[in-house]
PDB file of C-alpha atoms in Angstrom:
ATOM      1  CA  UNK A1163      11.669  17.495 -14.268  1.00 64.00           C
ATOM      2  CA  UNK A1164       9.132  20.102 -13.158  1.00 79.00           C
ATOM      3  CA  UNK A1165       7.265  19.284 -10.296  1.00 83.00           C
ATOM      4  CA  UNK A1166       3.630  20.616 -11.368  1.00 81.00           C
ATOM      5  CA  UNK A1167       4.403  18.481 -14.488  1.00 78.00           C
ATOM      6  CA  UNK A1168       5.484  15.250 -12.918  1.00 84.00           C
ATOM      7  CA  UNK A1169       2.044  15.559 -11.126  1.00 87.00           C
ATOM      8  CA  UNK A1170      -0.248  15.913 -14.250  1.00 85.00           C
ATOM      9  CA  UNK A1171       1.888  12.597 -15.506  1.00 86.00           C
ATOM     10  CA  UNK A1172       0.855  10.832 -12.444  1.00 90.00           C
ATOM     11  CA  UNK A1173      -2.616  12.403 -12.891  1.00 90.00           C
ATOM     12  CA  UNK A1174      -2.985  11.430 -16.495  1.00 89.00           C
ATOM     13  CA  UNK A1175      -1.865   7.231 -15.445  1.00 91.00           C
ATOM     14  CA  UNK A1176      -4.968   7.401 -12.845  1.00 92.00           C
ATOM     15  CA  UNK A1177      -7.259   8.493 -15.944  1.00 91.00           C
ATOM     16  CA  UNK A1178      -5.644   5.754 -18.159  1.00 92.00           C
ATOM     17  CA  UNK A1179      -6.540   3.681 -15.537  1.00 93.00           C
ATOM     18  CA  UNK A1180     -10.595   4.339 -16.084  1.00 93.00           C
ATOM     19  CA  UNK A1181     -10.235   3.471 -20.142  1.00 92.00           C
ATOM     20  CA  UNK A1182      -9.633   0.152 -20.952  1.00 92.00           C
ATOM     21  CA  UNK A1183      -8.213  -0.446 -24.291  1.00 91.00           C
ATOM     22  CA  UNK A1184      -6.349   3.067 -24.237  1.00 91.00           C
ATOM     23  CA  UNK A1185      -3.092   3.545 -26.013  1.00 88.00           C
ATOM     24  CA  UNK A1186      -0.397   6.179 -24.642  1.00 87.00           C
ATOM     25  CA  UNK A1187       1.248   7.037 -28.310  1.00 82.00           C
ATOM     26  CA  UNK A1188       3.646  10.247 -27.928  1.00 78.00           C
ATOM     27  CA  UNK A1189       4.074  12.995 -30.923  1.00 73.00           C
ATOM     28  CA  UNK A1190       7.276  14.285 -30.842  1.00 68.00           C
ATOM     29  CA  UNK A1191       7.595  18.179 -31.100  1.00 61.00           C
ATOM     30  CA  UNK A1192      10.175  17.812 -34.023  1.00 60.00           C
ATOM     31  CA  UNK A1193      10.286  16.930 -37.500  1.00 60.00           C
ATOM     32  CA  UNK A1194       9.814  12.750 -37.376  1.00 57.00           C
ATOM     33  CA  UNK A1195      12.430  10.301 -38.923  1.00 62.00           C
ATOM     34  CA  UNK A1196      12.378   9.977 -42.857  1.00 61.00           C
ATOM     35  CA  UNK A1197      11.902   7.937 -44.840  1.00 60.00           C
ATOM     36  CA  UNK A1198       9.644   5.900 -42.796  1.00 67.00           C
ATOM     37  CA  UNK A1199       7.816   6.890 -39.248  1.00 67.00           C
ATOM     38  CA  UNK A1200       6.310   4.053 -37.573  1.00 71.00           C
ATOM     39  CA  UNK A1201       3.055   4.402 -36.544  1.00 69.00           C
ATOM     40  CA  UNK A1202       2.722   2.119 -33.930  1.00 69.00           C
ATOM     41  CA  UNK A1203       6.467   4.067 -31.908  1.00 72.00           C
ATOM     42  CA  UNK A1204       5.281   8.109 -32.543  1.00 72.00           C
ATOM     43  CA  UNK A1205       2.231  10.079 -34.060  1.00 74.00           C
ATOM     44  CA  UNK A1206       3.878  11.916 -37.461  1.00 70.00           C
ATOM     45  CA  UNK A1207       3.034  15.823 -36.679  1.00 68.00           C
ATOM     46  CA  UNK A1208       2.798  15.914 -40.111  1.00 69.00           C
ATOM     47  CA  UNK A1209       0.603  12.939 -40.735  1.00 76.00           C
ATOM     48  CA  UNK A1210      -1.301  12.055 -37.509  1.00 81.00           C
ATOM     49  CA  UNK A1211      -3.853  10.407 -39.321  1.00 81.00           C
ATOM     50  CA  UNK A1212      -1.744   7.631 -40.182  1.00 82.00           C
ATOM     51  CA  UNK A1213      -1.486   6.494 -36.682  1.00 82.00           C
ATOM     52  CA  UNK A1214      -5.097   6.721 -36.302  1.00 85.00           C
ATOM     53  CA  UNK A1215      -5.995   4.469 -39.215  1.00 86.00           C
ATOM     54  CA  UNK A1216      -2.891   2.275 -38.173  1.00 82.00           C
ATOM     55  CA  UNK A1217      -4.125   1.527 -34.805  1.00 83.00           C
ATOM     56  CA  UNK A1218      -7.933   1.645 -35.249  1.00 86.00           C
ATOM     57  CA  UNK A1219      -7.843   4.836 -32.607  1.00 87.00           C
ATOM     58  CA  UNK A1220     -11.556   5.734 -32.024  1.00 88.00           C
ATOM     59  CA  UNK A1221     -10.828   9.107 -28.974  1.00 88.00           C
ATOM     60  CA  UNK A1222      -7.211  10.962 -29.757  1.00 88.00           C
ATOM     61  CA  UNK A1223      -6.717  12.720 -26.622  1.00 87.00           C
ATOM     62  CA  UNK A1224      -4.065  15.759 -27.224  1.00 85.00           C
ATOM     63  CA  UNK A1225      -2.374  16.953 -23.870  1.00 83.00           C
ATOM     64  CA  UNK A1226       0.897  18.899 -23.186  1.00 76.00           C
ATOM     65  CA  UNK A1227       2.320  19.145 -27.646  1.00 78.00           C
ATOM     66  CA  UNK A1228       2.903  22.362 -29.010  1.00 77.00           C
ATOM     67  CA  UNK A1229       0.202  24.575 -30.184  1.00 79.00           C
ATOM     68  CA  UNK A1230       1.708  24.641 -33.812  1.00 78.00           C
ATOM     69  CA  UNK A1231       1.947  20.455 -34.103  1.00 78.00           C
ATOM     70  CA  UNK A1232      -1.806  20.369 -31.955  1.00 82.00           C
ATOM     71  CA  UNK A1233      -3.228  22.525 -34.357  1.00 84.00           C
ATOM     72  CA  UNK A1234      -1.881  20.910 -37.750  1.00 84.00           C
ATOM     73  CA  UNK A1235      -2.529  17.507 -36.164  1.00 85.00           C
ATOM     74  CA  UNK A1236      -6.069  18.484 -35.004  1.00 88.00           C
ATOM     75  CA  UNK A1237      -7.370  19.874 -38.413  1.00 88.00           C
ATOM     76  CA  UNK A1238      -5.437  16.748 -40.029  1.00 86.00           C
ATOM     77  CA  UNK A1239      -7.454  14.195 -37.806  1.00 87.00           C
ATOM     78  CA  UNK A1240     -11.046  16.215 -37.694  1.00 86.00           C
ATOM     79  CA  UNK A1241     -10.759  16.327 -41.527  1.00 85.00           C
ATOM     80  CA  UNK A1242     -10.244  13.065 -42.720  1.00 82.00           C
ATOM     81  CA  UNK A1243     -10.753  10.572 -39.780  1.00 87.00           C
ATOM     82  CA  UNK A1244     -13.833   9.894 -37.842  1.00 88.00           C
ATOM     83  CA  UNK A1245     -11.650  10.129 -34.623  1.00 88.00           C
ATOM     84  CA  UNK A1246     -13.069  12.057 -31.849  1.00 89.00           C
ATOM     85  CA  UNK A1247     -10.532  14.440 -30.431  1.00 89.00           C
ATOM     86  CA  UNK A1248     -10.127  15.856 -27.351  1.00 88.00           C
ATOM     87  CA  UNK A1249      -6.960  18.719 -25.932  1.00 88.00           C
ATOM     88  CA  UNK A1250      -6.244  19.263 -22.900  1.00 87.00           C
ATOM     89  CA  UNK A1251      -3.896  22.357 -23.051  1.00 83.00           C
ATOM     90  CA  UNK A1252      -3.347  26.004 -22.463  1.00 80.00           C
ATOM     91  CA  UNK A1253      -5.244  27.421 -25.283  1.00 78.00           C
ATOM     92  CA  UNK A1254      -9.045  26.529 -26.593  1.00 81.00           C
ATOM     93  CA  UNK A1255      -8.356  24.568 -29.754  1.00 83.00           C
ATOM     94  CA  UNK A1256     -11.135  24.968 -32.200  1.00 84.00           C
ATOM     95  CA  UNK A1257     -10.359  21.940 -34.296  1.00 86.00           C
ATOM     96  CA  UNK A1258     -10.897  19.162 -31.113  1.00 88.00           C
ATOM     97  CA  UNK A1259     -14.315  18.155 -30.612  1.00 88.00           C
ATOM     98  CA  UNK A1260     -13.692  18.925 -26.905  1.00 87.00           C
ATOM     99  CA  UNK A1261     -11.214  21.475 -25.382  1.00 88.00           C
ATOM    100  CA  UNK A1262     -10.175  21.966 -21.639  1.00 87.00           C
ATOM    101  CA  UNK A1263      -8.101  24.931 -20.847  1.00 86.00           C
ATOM    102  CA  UNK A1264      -5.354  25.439 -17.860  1.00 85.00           C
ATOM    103  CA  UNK A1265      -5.974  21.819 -16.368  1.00 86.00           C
ATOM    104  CA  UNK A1266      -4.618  21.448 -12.758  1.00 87.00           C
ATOM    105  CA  UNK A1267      -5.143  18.569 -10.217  1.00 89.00           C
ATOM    106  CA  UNK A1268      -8.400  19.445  -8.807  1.00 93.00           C
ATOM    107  CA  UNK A1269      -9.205  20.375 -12.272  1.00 91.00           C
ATOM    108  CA  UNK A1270      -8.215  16.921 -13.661  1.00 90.00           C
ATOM    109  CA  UNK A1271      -9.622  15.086 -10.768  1.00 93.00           C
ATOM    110  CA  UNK A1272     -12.661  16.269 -11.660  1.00 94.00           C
ATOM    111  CA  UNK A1273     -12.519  14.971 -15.226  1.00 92.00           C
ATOM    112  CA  UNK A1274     -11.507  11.508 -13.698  1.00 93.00           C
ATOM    113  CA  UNK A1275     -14.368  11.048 -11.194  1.00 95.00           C
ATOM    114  CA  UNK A1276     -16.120  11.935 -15.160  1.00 94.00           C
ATOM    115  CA  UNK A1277     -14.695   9.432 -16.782  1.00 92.00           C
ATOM    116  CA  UNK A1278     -15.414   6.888 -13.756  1.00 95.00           C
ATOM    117  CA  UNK A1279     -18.804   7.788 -13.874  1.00 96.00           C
ATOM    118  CA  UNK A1280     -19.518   7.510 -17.177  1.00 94.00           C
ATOM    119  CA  UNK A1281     -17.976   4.673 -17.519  1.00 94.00           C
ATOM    120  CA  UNK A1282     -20.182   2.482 -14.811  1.00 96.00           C
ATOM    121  CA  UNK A1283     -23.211   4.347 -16.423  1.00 97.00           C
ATOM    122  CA  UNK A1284     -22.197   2.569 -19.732  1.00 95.00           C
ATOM    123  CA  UNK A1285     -21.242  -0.889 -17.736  1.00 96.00           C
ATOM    124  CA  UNK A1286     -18.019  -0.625 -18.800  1.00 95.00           C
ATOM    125  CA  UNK A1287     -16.085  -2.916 -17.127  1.00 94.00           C
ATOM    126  CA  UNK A1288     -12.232  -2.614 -15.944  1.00 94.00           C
ATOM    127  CA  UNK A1289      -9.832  -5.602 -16.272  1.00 94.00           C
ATOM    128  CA  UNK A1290      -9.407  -7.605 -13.462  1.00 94.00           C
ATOM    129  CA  UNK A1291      -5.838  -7.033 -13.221  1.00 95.00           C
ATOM    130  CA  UNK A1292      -5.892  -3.388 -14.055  1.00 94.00           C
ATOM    131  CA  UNK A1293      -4.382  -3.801 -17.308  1.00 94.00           C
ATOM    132  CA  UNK A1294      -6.114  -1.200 -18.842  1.00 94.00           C
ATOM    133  CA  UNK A1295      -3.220   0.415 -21.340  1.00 92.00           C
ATOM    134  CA  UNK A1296      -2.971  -1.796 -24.764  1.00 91.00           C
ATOM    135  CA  UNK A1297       0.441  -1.507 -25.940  1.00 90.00           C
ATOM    136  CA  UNK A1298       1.336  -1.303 -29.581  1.00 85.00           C
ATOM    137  CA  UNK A1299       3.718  -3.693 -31.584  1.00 84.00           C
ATOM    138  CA  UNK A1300       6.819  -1.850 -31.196  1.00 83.00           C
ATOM    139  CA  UNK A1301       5.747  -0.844 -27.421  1.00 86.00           C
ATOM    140  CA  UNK A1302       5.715  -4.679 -26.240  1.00 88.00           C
ATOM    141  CA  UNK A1303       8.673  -5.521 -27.973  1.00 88.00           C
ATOM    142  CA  UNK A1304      10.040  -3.017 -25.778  1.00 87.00           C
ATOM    143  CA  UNK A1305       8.011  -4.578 -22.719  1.00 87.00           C
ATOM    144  CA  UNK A1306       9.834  -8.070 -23.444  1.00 91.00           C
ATOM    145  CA  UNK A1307       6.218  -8.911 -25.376  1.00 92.00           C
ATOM    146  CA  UNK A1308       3.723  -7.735 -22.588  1.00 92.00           C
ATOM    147  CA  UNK A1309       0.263  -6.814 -24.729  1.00 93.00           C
ATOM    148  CA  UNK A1310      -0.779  -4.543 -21.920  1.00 94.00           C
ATOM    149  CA  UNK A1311      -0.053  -2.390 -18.760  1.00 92.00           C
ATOM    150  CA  UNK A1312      -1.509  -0.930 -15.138  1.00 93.00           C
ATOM    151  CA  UNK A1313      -1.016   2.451 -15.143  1.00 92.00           C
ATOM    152  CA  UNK A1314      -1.621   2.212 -11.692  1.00 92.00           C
ATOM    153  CA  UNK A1315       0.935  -0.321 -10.938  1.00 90.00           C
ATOM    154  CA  UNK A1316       3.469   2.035 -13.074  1.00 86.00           C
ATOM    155  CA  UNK A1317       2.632   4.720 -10.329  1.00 87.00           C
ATOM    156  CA  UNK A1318       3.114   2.160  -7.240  1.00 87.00           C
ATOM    157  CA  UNK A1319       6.318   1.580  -8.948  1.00 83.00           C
ATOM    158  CA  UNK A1320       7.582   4.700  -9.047  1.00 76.00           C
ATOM    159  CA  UNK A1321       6.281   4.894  -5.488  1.00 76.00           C
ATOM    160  CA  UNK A1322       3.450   7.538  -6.212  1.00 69.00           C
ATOM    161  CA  UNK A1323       1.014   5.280  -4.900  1.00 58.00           C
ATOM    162  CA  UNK A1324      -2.480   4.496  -6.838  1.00 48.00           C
ATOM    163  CA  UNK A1325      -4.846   7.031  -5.261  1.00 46.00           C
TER     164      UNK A1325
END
C-alpha cells in the first residue's frame, strides 16, 4: 500500500463524514462478472448508469479509476442520467460537471472545510451518531445487516484518528 494513497483514503472517510446519506460503491478497473453485475456490490464500467438508477444516486463522485473506465462511465452517466458528477483525478475530465486535478491533502482539506460549509449554510444536519455512509443491500449483508457506517469511527479503528 502506498503511503500518499493510504492518506487520500483516510482523507476521502473525513469527507464522507460531512455527507449524510453517501454511498462508497467501487468500479472495478476490469471487465465486470457476466451474466449479471449487481448493482448494489460494483458500478458496471460498461453500464454505470445502472447503478445510478438502482440506487437513486443524485452526486457520483469519480476519484482514483482509470481514465479509460472514468471517461466511458462519465459520458454514460452525463448522457442519460440526471446525476451530477464530479472527478477528482489526474486529468480534467470534460464529461463531469466538476473536475479537480492533482488533489493532495491540503488540497483535499480544502474541499472538506467546502463541503462543511456548505453544508451548515444549507442546515444540513449530521447524524447524531456519525453514521453518515448508507450501505447498500449486499454491503450490510456483509456488515452482519448494519444499514449504515461512521467513516470516522472506521478511521479510529484503524487507529488514524478522526481529525
Amino acid at each position: 500500500w502506498d503511503k500518499e494513497w493510504m492518506t487520500k483514503g483516510q482523507c476521502l472517510l473525513r469527507l464522507a463524514a460531512e455527507i449524510p446519506g453517501v454511498m462508497i460503491i467501487p468500479m472495478p478497473d476490469y471487465r465486470p462478472k457476466y451474466p449479471k453485475v449487481d448493482p448494489q456490490e460494483a458500478i458496471n464500467p460498461n453500464h454505470p448508469n445502472l447503478t445510478i438508477w438502482g440506487n437513486k444516486i443524485e452526486v457520483a463522485l469519480f476519484i482514483g479509476i482509470h481514465c479509460h473506465y472514468a471517461n466511458l462511465a462519465l459520458r454514460m452517466i452525463r448522457m442519460g442520467t440526471n446525476c451530477l458528477t464530479i472527478a477528482f483525478c489526474h486529468d480534467i475530465h470534460e464529461d463531469a460537471m466538476l473536475s479537480a486535478q492533482d488533489l493532495d491533502v491540503p488540497k483535499f482539506s480544502h474541499i472538506i472545510s467546502i463541503f462543511r460549509k456548505v453544508r451548515k449554510e444549507l442546515g444540513i444536519k449530521l447524524p447524531a451518531d456519525g453514521k453518515t455512509i448508507s450501505l447498500t443491500g449486499t454491503q450490510s449483508h456483509a456488515n452482519q445487516g448494519e444499514k449504515s457506517l461512521s467513516p470516522l469511527a472506521c478511521l479510529a479503528e484503524a487507529g488514524e484518528g478522526s481529525a
